[in-house]
Amino acid sequence: MELRSRTTAVLAWSMWLVAFGCCAGGLLVTLAIYRPLTVAVLVEGAIYAFFFVLGFATVGLVLALQRPGNPIGWLYGAASLAWAYSIPIQPMIDQLVREHRPLPLVAQLVAATGDLSWAPAIGLGVTLPALLLPNGHLRSRRWRLVAITSVTGLILVMVAGPLSPGPLEEMGIDNPFGLPGAAGTVAAALTIVGVLLHWFSLPPAAMCVVLRFRSSEGVERQQLRWVAAGVAGAVGLMVIGVPSGLGFAPNWISYLVFPALLLPPVAVGVAVLRYRLYDLDRVISRTLTYGLLTVLLGLGYAGAVLGLGRLLPEGSSLVVAAATLAVAALFQPLRRRVQDLVDRRFNRRRYDAVRTVDRFATRLRDQVDLDALHGELLAVVDQTMQPTRVSLWLRHTP
């Protein structure tokens, strides 16, 4: 048993170290050969490495170490490697393509397969974990078909895709391994079949989570609430980032998409480990509050910039300064109002507790009867804290 646990730990840490090594190698290669090297290039690479690669790798490591019998952690670790393996070579490929220089064989192979690495990453990191939540087992034997469909799709994409003729989307060059004639046509057809199988397996996987939640109870229901909260937070952040992609909001808002993609695996990790489930309502409340606050302040900032831009000369720094000051002044009062609105709808227990304490504080200013005050204070504590037993001790001064 000790040897088995040691082997599990070594394998889990090895997967994480390989993912980290790919990120570190990509950084070193970028610093060495990428030209022109700008801060934007480094920031983009760091965000990708942190949220896609190291995010999935770390969640997978924790789950694999704490729950080695649950395959979800191992799937997340494998998904991180699918995102990571092309990182050390990608800067060299980009530089050679910009300079119109030929690619070495290894670079050609990475370019051909890396263009399709999203398939195993999504299959291993989204579809299969959704089917296995939260205990690592399928809901029933009937769901094997969905799992087989997903695995078959990603295998076809990764095997037939590099052999399909045509341009590589990310590189803008022709596939160096594309087969000519009928063989290439067959490879292209198999790639399309693989993509369709891959995407067709996603809706049933999502439905599996919904059905599990509806039929669950006890601890499993609490675990799936965490999963639902993570997915809801991810969708909310992605929706917030849409105006930026359409040009209606500042560009920095689009970066919310990256943490959005990391929310589901983090929520799954917490759910599987069953850690601090009693704080879920607070997590949902804070997520909704700051999500709505970000939307309102972002839209207000964009509106202020556009409105002041019509009144002040073009390119004036006063526009940005005035909009920033306005948003900063609105932050606290708007946060309180949004928090109150969210608690009233999604965290009613906290909302009622705050209202009860406020009413008691108002009566306390006019209350002089010690016995009545004693009874009201115990009632307030019982309503807001709901302890199993409560008593009040008064200190008598001579």
Tab-separated table of C-alpha atoms in Angstrom:
chain	number	residue	atom	x	y	z
A	1	MET	CA	0.000	0.000	0.000
A	2	GLU	CA	2.836	2.398	0.876
A	3	LEU	CA	4.582	1.620	-2.428
A	4	ARG	CA	1.342	2.224	-4.311
A	5	SER	CA	0.767	5.573	-2.621
A	6	ARG	CA	4.341	6.603	-3.307
A	7	THR	CA	3.966	5.654	-6.972
A	8	THR	CA	0.747	7.665	-7.155
A	9	ALA	CA	2.427	10.720	-5.633
A	10	VAL	CA	5.405	10.441	-7.985
A	11	LEU	CA	3.140	10.162	-11.029
A	12	ALA	CA	0.949	13.078	-9.931
A	13	TRP	CA	3.909	15.342	-9.238
A	14	SER	CA	5.570	14.254	-12.488
A	15	MET	CA	2.556	15.379	-14.515
A	16	TRP	CA	2.549	18.737	-12.745
A	17	LEU	CA	6.301	19.210	-13.184
A	18	VAL	CA	6.085	18.401	-16.891
A	19	ALA	CA	3.347	21.019	-17.300
A	20	PHE	CA	5.377	23.549	-15.316
A	21	GLY	CA	8.513	22.690	-17.286
A	22	CYS	CA	6.685	23.315	-20.561
A	23	CYS	CA	5.629	26.754	-19.317
A	24	ALA	CA	9.143	27.578	-18.100
A	25	GLY	CA	10.633	26.324	-21.370
A	26	GLY	CA	8.219	28.450	-23.357
A	27	LEU	CA	9.251	31.528	-21.366
A	28	LEU	CA	12.966	30.870	-21.922
A	29	VAL	CA	12.499	30.280	-25.661
A	30	THR	CA	10.391	33.426	-25.930
A	31	LEU	CA	13.039	35.531	-24.190
A	32	ALA	CA	15.769	34.035	-26.369
A	33	ILE	CA	14.347	34.229	-29.895
A	34	TYR	CA	10.991	36.054	-29.999
A	35	ARG	CA	11.321	39.420	-31.759
A	36	PRO	CA	9.964	41.979	-31.243
A	37	LEU	CA	9.589	41.030	-27.597
A	38	THR	CA	6.940	43.205	-25.934
A	39	VAL	CA	5.250	43.286	-22.555
A	40	ALA	CA	1.967	42.326	-24.226
A	41	VAL	CA	3.520	39.107	-25.571
A	42	LEU	CA	4.849	38.151	-22.119
A	43	VAL	CA	1.579	38.988	-20.354
A	44	GLU	CA	-0.478	36.993	-22.857
A	45	GLY	CA	1.796	33.987	-22.460
A	46	ALA	CA	1.728	34.245	-18.657
A	47	ILE	CA	-2.073	34.408	-18.565
A	48	TYR	CA	-2.371	31.401	-20.867
A	49	ALA	CA	0.146	29.407	-18.819
A	50	PHE	CA	-1.436	30.255	-15.470
A	51	PHE	CA	-5.111	29.771	-16.232
A	52	PHE	CA	-5.002	26.989	-18.826
A	53	VAL	CA	-1.927	24.930	-18.047
A	54	LEU	CA	-0.943	25.445	-14.415
A	55	GLY	CA	-4.541	25.968	-13.314
A	56	PHE	CA	-5.715	22.600	-14.600
A	57	ALA	CA	-2.416	20.967	-13.578
A	58	THR	CA	-2.645	22.212	-9.989
A	59	VAL	CA	-6.263	21.166	-9.537
A	60	GLY	CA	-5.379	17.786	-11.029
A	61	LEU	CA	-2.378	17.432	-8.702
A	62	VAL	CA	-4.407	18.176	-5.574
A	63	LEU	CA	-7.192	15.788	-6.560
A	64	ALA	CA	-4.773	13.031	-7.594
A	65	LEU	CA	-2.923	13.265	-4.276
A	66	GLN	CA	-6.029	13.510	-2.081
A	67	ARG	CA	-8.369	11.249	-4.095
A	68	PRO	CA	-6.102	8.978	-6.188
A	69	GLY	CA	-8.967	6.569	-6.857
A	70	ASN	CA	-11.053	9.296	-8.478
A	71	PRO	CA	-10.058	9.659	-12.156
A	72	ILE	CA	-11.114	13.326	-12.379
A	73	GLY	CA	-7.805	14.557	-10.980
A	74	TRP	CA	-5.852	12.488	-13.495
A	75	LEU	CA	-8.060	13.762	-16.314
A	76	TYR	CA	-7.336	17.370	-15.333
A	77	GLY	CA	-3.620	16.609	-15.245
A	78	ALA	CA	-3.812	15.079	-18.723
A	79	ALA	CA	-5.812	18.084	-19.969
A	80	SER	CA	-3.081	20.425	-18.735
A	81	LEU	CA	-0.485	18.439	-20.694
A	82	ALA	CA	-2.656	18.726	-23.806
A	83	TRP	CA	-2.548	22.512	-23.398
A	84	ALA	CA	1.153	22.531	-22.476
A	85	TYR	CA	3.129	20.321	-24.834
A	86	SER	CA	3.342	22.863	-27.658
A	87	ILE	CA	4.360	25.823	-25.466
A	88	PRO	CA	8.183	25.353	-25.602
A	89	ILE	CA	8.171	25.112	-29.416
A	90	GLN	CA	5.439	27.617	-30.237
A	91	PRO	CA	7.596	30.803	-29.938
A	92	MET	CA	10.125	29.347	-32.377
A	93	ILE	CA	7.358	28.375	-34.810
A	94	ASP	CA	5.845	31.865	-34.667
A	95	GLN	CA	9.210	33.499	-35.241
A	96	LEU	CA	10.100	31.232	-38.184
A	97	VAL	CA	6.680	31.745	-39.793
A	98	ARG	CA	6.999	35.542	-39.515
A	99	GLU	CA	10.433	35.374	-41.098
A	100	HIS	CA	9.169	33.000	-43.834
A	101	ARG	CA	11.805	30.406	-42.923
A	102	PRO	CA	11.324	26.618	-43.160
A	103	LEU	CA	10.248	24.717	-40.054
A	104	PRO	CA	12.300	21.819	-38.679
A	105	LEU	CA	10.582	18.428	-38.406
A	106	VAL	CA	9.777	18.759	-34.686
A	107	ALA	CA	8.284	22.210	-35.255
A	108	GLN	CA	6.200	20.866	-38.153
A	109	LEU	CA	4.846	18.075	-35.966
A	110	VAL	CA	3.964	20.461	-33.117
A	111	ALA	CA	2.362	22.902	-35.553
A	112	ALA	CA	0.223	20.177	-37.126
A	113	THR	CA	-0.941	18.667	-33.822
A	114	GLY	CA	-1.006	21.819	-31.715
A	115	ASP	CA	-3.590	23.337	-34.022
A	116	LEU	CA	-5.987	20.612	-32.779
A	117	SER	CA	-4.909	20.304	-29.137
A	118	TRP	CA	-8.183	21.898	-28.010
A	119	ALA	CA	-9.979	18.581	-28.670
A	120	PRO	CA	-8.171	16.437	-26.057
A	121	ALA	CA	-7.970	19.414	-23.683
A	122	ILE	CA	-11.752	19.928	-23.707
A	123	GLY	CA	-12.536	16.221	-23.827
A	124	LEU	CA	-10.285	15.408	-20.873
A	125	GLY	CA	-10.932	18.606	-18.941
A	126	VAL	CA	-14.663	19.186	-19.522
A	127	THR	CA	-16.632	16.322	-21.062
A	128	LEU	CA	-15.293	13.310	-19.187
A	129	PRO	CA	-15.171	15.006	-15.747
A	130	ALA	CA	-18.802	16.086	-16.244
A	131	LEU	CA	-19.774	12.447	-16.828
A	132	LEU	CA	-17.845	11.251	-13.764
A	133	LEU	CA	-18.852	13.906	-11.231
A	134	PRO	CA	-18.512	13.805	-8.304
A	135	ASN	CA	-17.491	10.261	-7.286
A	136	GLY	CA	-15.533	9.279	-10.400
A	137	HIS	CA	-18.145	6.807	-11.680
A	138	LEU	CA	-20.632	7.034	-14.523
A	139	ARG	CA	-24.243	7.615	-13.513
A	140	SER	CA	-25.201	4.323	-15.162
A	141	ARG	CA	-23.957	1.964	-17.872
A	142	ARG	CA	-25.987	3.861	-20.486
A	143	TRP	CA	-23.639	6.838	-20.190
A	144	ARG	CA	-20.759	4.762	-21.510
A	145	LEU	CA	-21.907	5.653	-25.011
A	146	VAL	CA	-21.327	9.362	-24.348
A	147	ALA	CA	-17.873	8.691	-22.908
A	148	ILE	CA	-16.948	6.464	-25.856
A	149	THR	CA	-18.253	9.100	-28.281
A	150	SER	CA	-16.086	11.803	-26.692
A	151	VAL	CA	-12.928	9.655	-26.590
A	152	THR	CA	-13.466	8.435	-30.166
A	153	GLY	CA	-13.967	11.991	-31.368
A	154	LEU	CA	-10.793	13.350	-29.812
A	155	ILE	CA	-8.756	10.367	-31.053
A	156	LEU	CA	-10.003	10.867	-34.615
A	157	VAL	CA	-9.216	14.571	-34.420
A	158	MET	CA	-5.670	14.000	-33.163
A	159	VAL	CA	-4.880	11.129	-35.545
A	160	ALA	CA	-6.614	12.194	-38.763
A	161	GLY	CA	-6.346	15.954	-38.257
A	162	PRO	CA	-2.546	16.205	-38.739
A	163	LEU	CA	-2.921	14.202	-41.982
A	164	SER	CA	-5.649	16.423	-43.454
A	165	PRO	CA	-4.497	18.754	-46.246
A	166	GLY	CA	-5.137	22.471	-46.001
A	167	PRO	CA	-3.966	25.491	-44.009
A	168	LEU	CA	-3.360	25.423	-40.269
A	169	GLU	CA	-5.646	27.965	-38.614
A	170	GLU	CA	-3.206	29.167	-35.963
A	171	MET	CA	-0.131	29.279	-38.190
A	172	GLY	CA	-1.530	30.461	-41.492
A	173	ILE	CA	0.598	27.896	-43.368
A	174	ASP	CA	-0.257	24.661	-45.155
A	175	ASN	CA	-0.257	21.475	-43.118
A	176	PRO	CA	3.199	19.928	-43.725
A	177	PHE	CA	1.846	16.402	-43.111
A	178	GLY	CA	-1.309	16.738	-45.203
A	179	LEU	CA	-1.810	13.722	-47.469
A	180	PRO	CA	-2.570	14.277	-51.154
A	181	GLY	CA	-5.401	12.745	-53.163
A	182	ALA	CA	-7.907	10.249	-51.801
A	183	ALA	CA	-5.936	9.615	-48.606
A	184	GLY	CA	-6.123	13.299	-47.742
A	185	THR	CA	-9.856	13.353	-48.455
A	186	VAL	CA	-10.407	10.394	-46.136
A	187	ALA	CA	-8.303	12.052	-43.399
A	188	ALA	CA	-10.292	15.279	-43.747
A	189	ALA	CA	-13.582	13.374	-43.558
A	190	LEU	CA	-12.454	11.490	-40.442
A	191	THR	CA	-11.397	14.785	-38.847
A	192	ILE	CA	-14.844	16.249	-39.442
A	193	VAL	CA	-16.436	13.125	-37.966
A	194	GLY	CA	-14.152	13.430	-34.941
A	195	VAL	CA	-15.042	17.094	-34.412
A	196	LEU	CA	-18.764	16.296	-34.654
A	197	LEU	CA	-18.475	13.400	-32.196
A	198	HIS	CA	-16.476	15.614	-29.858
A	199	TRP	CA	-19.045	18.432	-29.822
A	200	PHE	CA	-22.073	16.121	-29.813
A	201	SER	CA	-20.843	14.577	-26.562
A	202	LEU	CA	-20.811	17.899	-24.693
A	203	PRO	CA	-24.608	18.495	-24.335
A	204	PRO	CA	-25.278	14.978	-22.953
A	205	ALA	CA	-22.392	15.439	-20.504
A	206	ALA	CA	-23.969	18.687	-19.266
A	207	MET	CA	-27.341	16.945	-19.034
A	208	CYS	CA	-25.711	14.216	-16.956
A	209	VAL	CA	-24.689	16.796	-14.355
A	210	VAL	CA	-28.230	18.205	-14.275
A	211	LEU	CA	-29.770	14.755	-13.826
A	212	ARG	CA	-27.292	13.885	-11.087
A	213	PHE	CA	-28.171	17.073	-9.250
A	214	ARG	CA	-31.919	16.457	-9.501
A	215	SER	CA	-31.621	12.939	-8.127
A	216	SER	CA	-28.891	13.654	-5.571
A	217	GLU	CA	-29.238	14.245	-1.861
A	218	GLY	CA	-27.036	14.818	1.144
A	219	VAL	CA	-23.322	15.274	0.518
A	220	GLU	CA	-23.544	14.601	-3.206
A	221	ARG	CA	-26.107	17.374	-3.626
A	222	GLN	CA	-23.836	19.787	-1.782
A	223	GLN	CA	-20.931	18.755	-4.007
A	224	LEU	CA	-22.945	19.352	-7.176
A	225	ARG	CA	-23.988	22.761	-5.862
A	226	TRP	CA	-20.310	23.677	-5.903
A	227	VAL	CA	-20.074	22.508	-9.499
A	228	ALA	CA	-23.150	24.529	-10.432
A	229	ALA	CA	-21.685	27.593	-8.733
A	230	GLY	CA	-18.422	27.226	-10.672
A	231	VAL	CA	-20.200	26.842	-13.996
A	232	ALA	CA	-22.495	29.793	-13.219
A	233	GLY	CA	-19.501	31.960	-12.334
A	234	ALA	CA	-17.728	30.948	-15.542
A	235	VAL	CA	-20.752	31.756	-17.684
A	236	GLY	CA	-21.219	35.071	-15.878
A	237	LEU	CA	-17.621	36.169	-16.443
A	238	MET	CA	-17.778	35.132	-20.090
A	239	VAL	CA	-20.947	37.180	-20.564
A	240	ILE	CA	-19.232	40.135	-18.917
A	241	GLY	CA	-16.359	39.815	-21.393
A	242	VAL	CA	-18.656	39.874	-24.449
A	243	PRO	CA	-19.020	43.718	-24.619
A	244	SER	CA	-15.234	44.065	-24.693
A	245	GLY	CA	-14.958	41.634	-27.597
A	246	LEU	CA	-17.565	43.660	-29.469
A	247	GLY	CA	-15.761	46.938	-28.800
A	248	PHE	CA	-18.331	48.369	-26.344
A	249	ALA	CA	-16.167	48.141	-23.223
A	250	PRO	CA	-12.470	48.498	-22.267
A	251	ASN	CA	-10.153	45.758	-23.527
A	252	TRP	CA	-9.118	44.686	-20.034
A	253	ILE	CA	-12.591	43.261	-19.411
A	254	SER	CA	-11.946	40.560	-22.031
A	255	TYR	CA	-9.289	39.060	-19.741
A	256	LEU	CA	-12.093	37.913	-17.434
A	257	VAL	CA	-12.581	35.019	-19.863
A	258	PHE	CA	-9.362	33.390	-18.620
A	259	PRO	CA	-10.330	33.033	-14.941
A	260	ALA	CA	-13.805	32.053	-16.131
A	261	LEU	CA	-12.370	28.944	-17.777
A	262	LEU	CA	-10.608	28.012	-14.543
A	263	LEU	CA	-13.668	28.323	-12.298
A	264	PRO	CA	-15.291	24.948	-13.194
A	265	PRO	CA	-12.225	22.786	-12.432
A	266	VAL	CA	-11.618	24.685	-9.186
A	267	ALA	CA	-15.261	24.175	-8.201
A	268	VAL	CA	-15.012	20.489	-9.096
A	269	GLY	CA	-11.865	20.190	-6.992
A	270	VAL	CA	-13.556	21.750	-3.982
A	271	ALA	CA	-16.626	19.576	-4.495
A	272	VAL	CA	-14.680	16.339	-4.719
A	273	LEU	CA	-12.674	17.223	-1.624
A	274	ARG	CA	-15.903	18.362	0.117
A	275	TYR	CA	-14.225	21.329	1.792
A	276	ARG	CA	-16.217	24.038	3.613
A	277	LEU	CA	-19.501	23.314	1.901
A	278	TYR	CA	-21.339	25.496	4.406
A	279	ASP	CA	-19.810	28.607	2.790
A	280	LEU	CA	-21.363	27.967	-0.625
A	281	ASP	CA	-24.144	30.531	-0.248
A	282	ARG	CA	-21.576	33.153	0.657
A	283	VAL	CA	-19.417	32.212	-2.337
A	284	ILE	CA	-22.404	32.503	-4.694
A	285	SER	CA	-23.388	35.815	-3.108
A	286	ARG	CA	-19.918	37.315	-3.514
A	287	THR	CA	-19.555	35.972	-7.066
A	288	LEU	CA	-22.836	37.497	-8.171
A	289	THR	CA	-22.170	40.743	-6.333
A	290	TYR	CA	-18.787	41.437	-7.852
A	291	GLY	CA	-19.878	40.128	-11.242
A	292	LEU	CA	-22.795	42.570	-11.364
A	293	LEU	CA	-20.594	45.298	-9.914
A	294	THR	CA	-18.023	44.750	-12.653
A	295	VAL	CA	-20.697	44.960	-15.350
A	296	LEU	CA	-22.232	48.145	-13.937
A	297	LEU	CA	-18.910	49.887	-13.354
A	298	GLY	CA	-17.564	48.774	-16.746
A	299	LEU	CA	-20.619	50.068	-18.558
A	300	GLY	CA	-20.533	53.263	-16.482
A	301	TYR	CA	-16.865	53.762	-17.279
A	302	ALA	CA	-17.438	53.213	-20.986
A	303	GLY	CA	-20.431	55.578	-20.942
A	304	ALA	CA	-18.458	58.258	-19.096
A	305	VAL	CA	-15.546	58.007	-21.542
A	306	LEU	CA	-17.849	58.228	-24.542
A	307	GLY	CA	-19.916	61.063	-23.046
A	308	LEU	CA	-16.971	63.159	-21.907
A	309	GLY	CA	-15.195	62.431	-25.170
A	310	ARG	CA	-17.879	64.394	-26.991
A	311	LEU	CA	-17.468	67.384	-24.675
A	312	LEU	CA	-13.674	67.531	-24.380
A	313	PRO	CA	-11.029	67.646	-27.119
A	314	GLU	CA	-10.101	64.318	-28.708
A	315	GLY	CA	-7.227	62.560	-26.987
A	316	SER	CA	-7.580	64.612	-23.786
A	317	SER	CA	-6.303	62.837	-20.675
A	318	LEU	CA	-9.046	64.522	-18.663
A	319	VAL	CA	-11.569	62.084	-20.128
A	320	VAL	CA	-9.875	59.008	-18.685
A	321	ALA	CA	-9.046	60.752	-15.403
A	322	ALA	CA	-12.606	62.000	-14.869
A	323	ALA	CA	-14.133	58.610	-15.752
A	324	THR	CA	-11.734	56.808	-13.408
A	325	LEU	CA	-12.514	59.163	-10.511
A	326	ALA	CA	-16.247	58.791	-11.117
A	327	VAL	CA	-16.043	54.996	-11.081
A	328	ALA	CA	-13.885	55.055	-7.931
A	329	ALA	CA	-16.402	57.325	-6.174
A	330	LEU	CA	-19.304	55.056	-7.118
A	331	PHE	CA	-17.627	51.797	-6.075
A	332	GLN	CA	-18.525	51.613	-2.366
A	333	PRO	CA	-22.129	52.891	-2.491
A	334	LEU	CA	-22.868	50.783	-5.556
A	335	ARG	CA	-21.275	47.720	-3.963
A	336	ARG	CA	-23.483	48.085	-0.874
A	337	ARG	CA	-26.634	48.385	-2.960
A	338	VAL	CA	-25.742	45.439	-5.201
A	339	GLN	CA	-24.759	43.305	-2.193
A	340	ASP	CA	-28.075	44.088	-0.529
A	341	LEU	CA	-29.979	43.189	-3.704
A	342	VAL	CA	-28.105	39.894	-4.178
A	343	ASP	CA	-28.451	38.881	-0.527
A	344	ARG	CA	-32.167	39.615	-0.634
A	345	ARG	CA	-32.552	37.168	-3.526
A	346	PHE	CA	-29.800	34.541	-3.144
A	347	ASN	CA	-28.626	34.746	0.493
A	348	ARG	CA	-31.863	35.403	2.325
A	349	ARG	CA	-30.581	34.135	5.650
A	350	ARG	CA	-27.855	36.762	5.771
A	351	TYR	CA	-30.249	39.455	4.565
A	352	ASP	CA	-32.790	38.637	7.271
A	353	ALA	CA	-30.057	38.497	9.898
A	354	VAL	CA	-28.768	41.939	8.967
A	355	ARG	CA	-32.296	43.376	9.044
A	356	THR	CA	-32.933	41.810	12.469
A	357	VAL	CA	-29.723	43.254	13.912
A	358	ASP	CA	-30.518	46.673	12.447
A	359	ARG	CA	-33.991	46.684	14.009
A	360	PHE	CA	-32.547	45.629	17.356
A	361	ALA	CA	-29.934	48.401	17.213
A	362	THR	CA	-32.704	50.923	16.566
A	363	ARG	CA	-34.758	49.730	19.550
A	364	LEU	CA	-31.650	49.574	21.737
A	365	ARG	CA	-31.338	53.366	21.699
A	366	ASP	CA	-34.762	53.719	23.349
A	367	GLN	CA	-34.806	50.618	25.552
A	368	VAL	CA	-34.144	51.176	29.252
A	369	ASP	CA	-35.800	48.083	30.774
A	370	LEU	CA	-32.981	45.602	31.472
A	371	ASP	CA	-35.266	42.547	31.540
A	372	ALA	CA	-36.851	43.462	28.197
A	373	LEU	CA	-33.390	44.131	26.737
A	374	HIS	CA	-32.222	40.742	28.001
A	375	GLY	CA	-35.080	38.955	26.261
A	376	GLU	CA	-34.724	40.876	22.991
A	377	LEU	CA	-30.963	40.271	22.833
A	378	LEU	CA	-31.392	36.518	23.296
A	379	ALA	CA	-34.110	36.489	20.637
A	380	VAL	CA	-31.884	38.341	18.149
A	381	VAL	CA	-28.975	35.967	18.753
A	382	ASP	CA	-31.266	32.958	18.318
A	383	GLN	CA	-32.693	34.299	15.018
A	384	THR	CA	-29.397	35.353	13.470
A	385	MET	CA	-26.886	32.785	14.762
A	386	GLN	CA	-29.249	29.873	15.481
A	387	PRO	CA	-27.100	28.377	18.272
A	388	THR	CA	-28.045	25.167	20.059
A	389	ARG	CA	-28.001	27.014	23.379
A	390	VAL	CA	-27.726	30.666	24.350
A	391	SER	CA	-27.335	32.497	27.654
A	392	LEU	CA	-26.466	36.032	28.729
A	393	TRP	CA	-24.038	36.871	31.514
A	394	LEU	CA	-24.125	40.370	32.991
A	395	ARG	CA	-21.277	41.761	35.006
A	396	HIS	CA	-22.416	43.510	38.195
A	397	THR	CA	-20.222	46.421	39.194
A	398	PRO	CA	-20.162	47.451	42.840
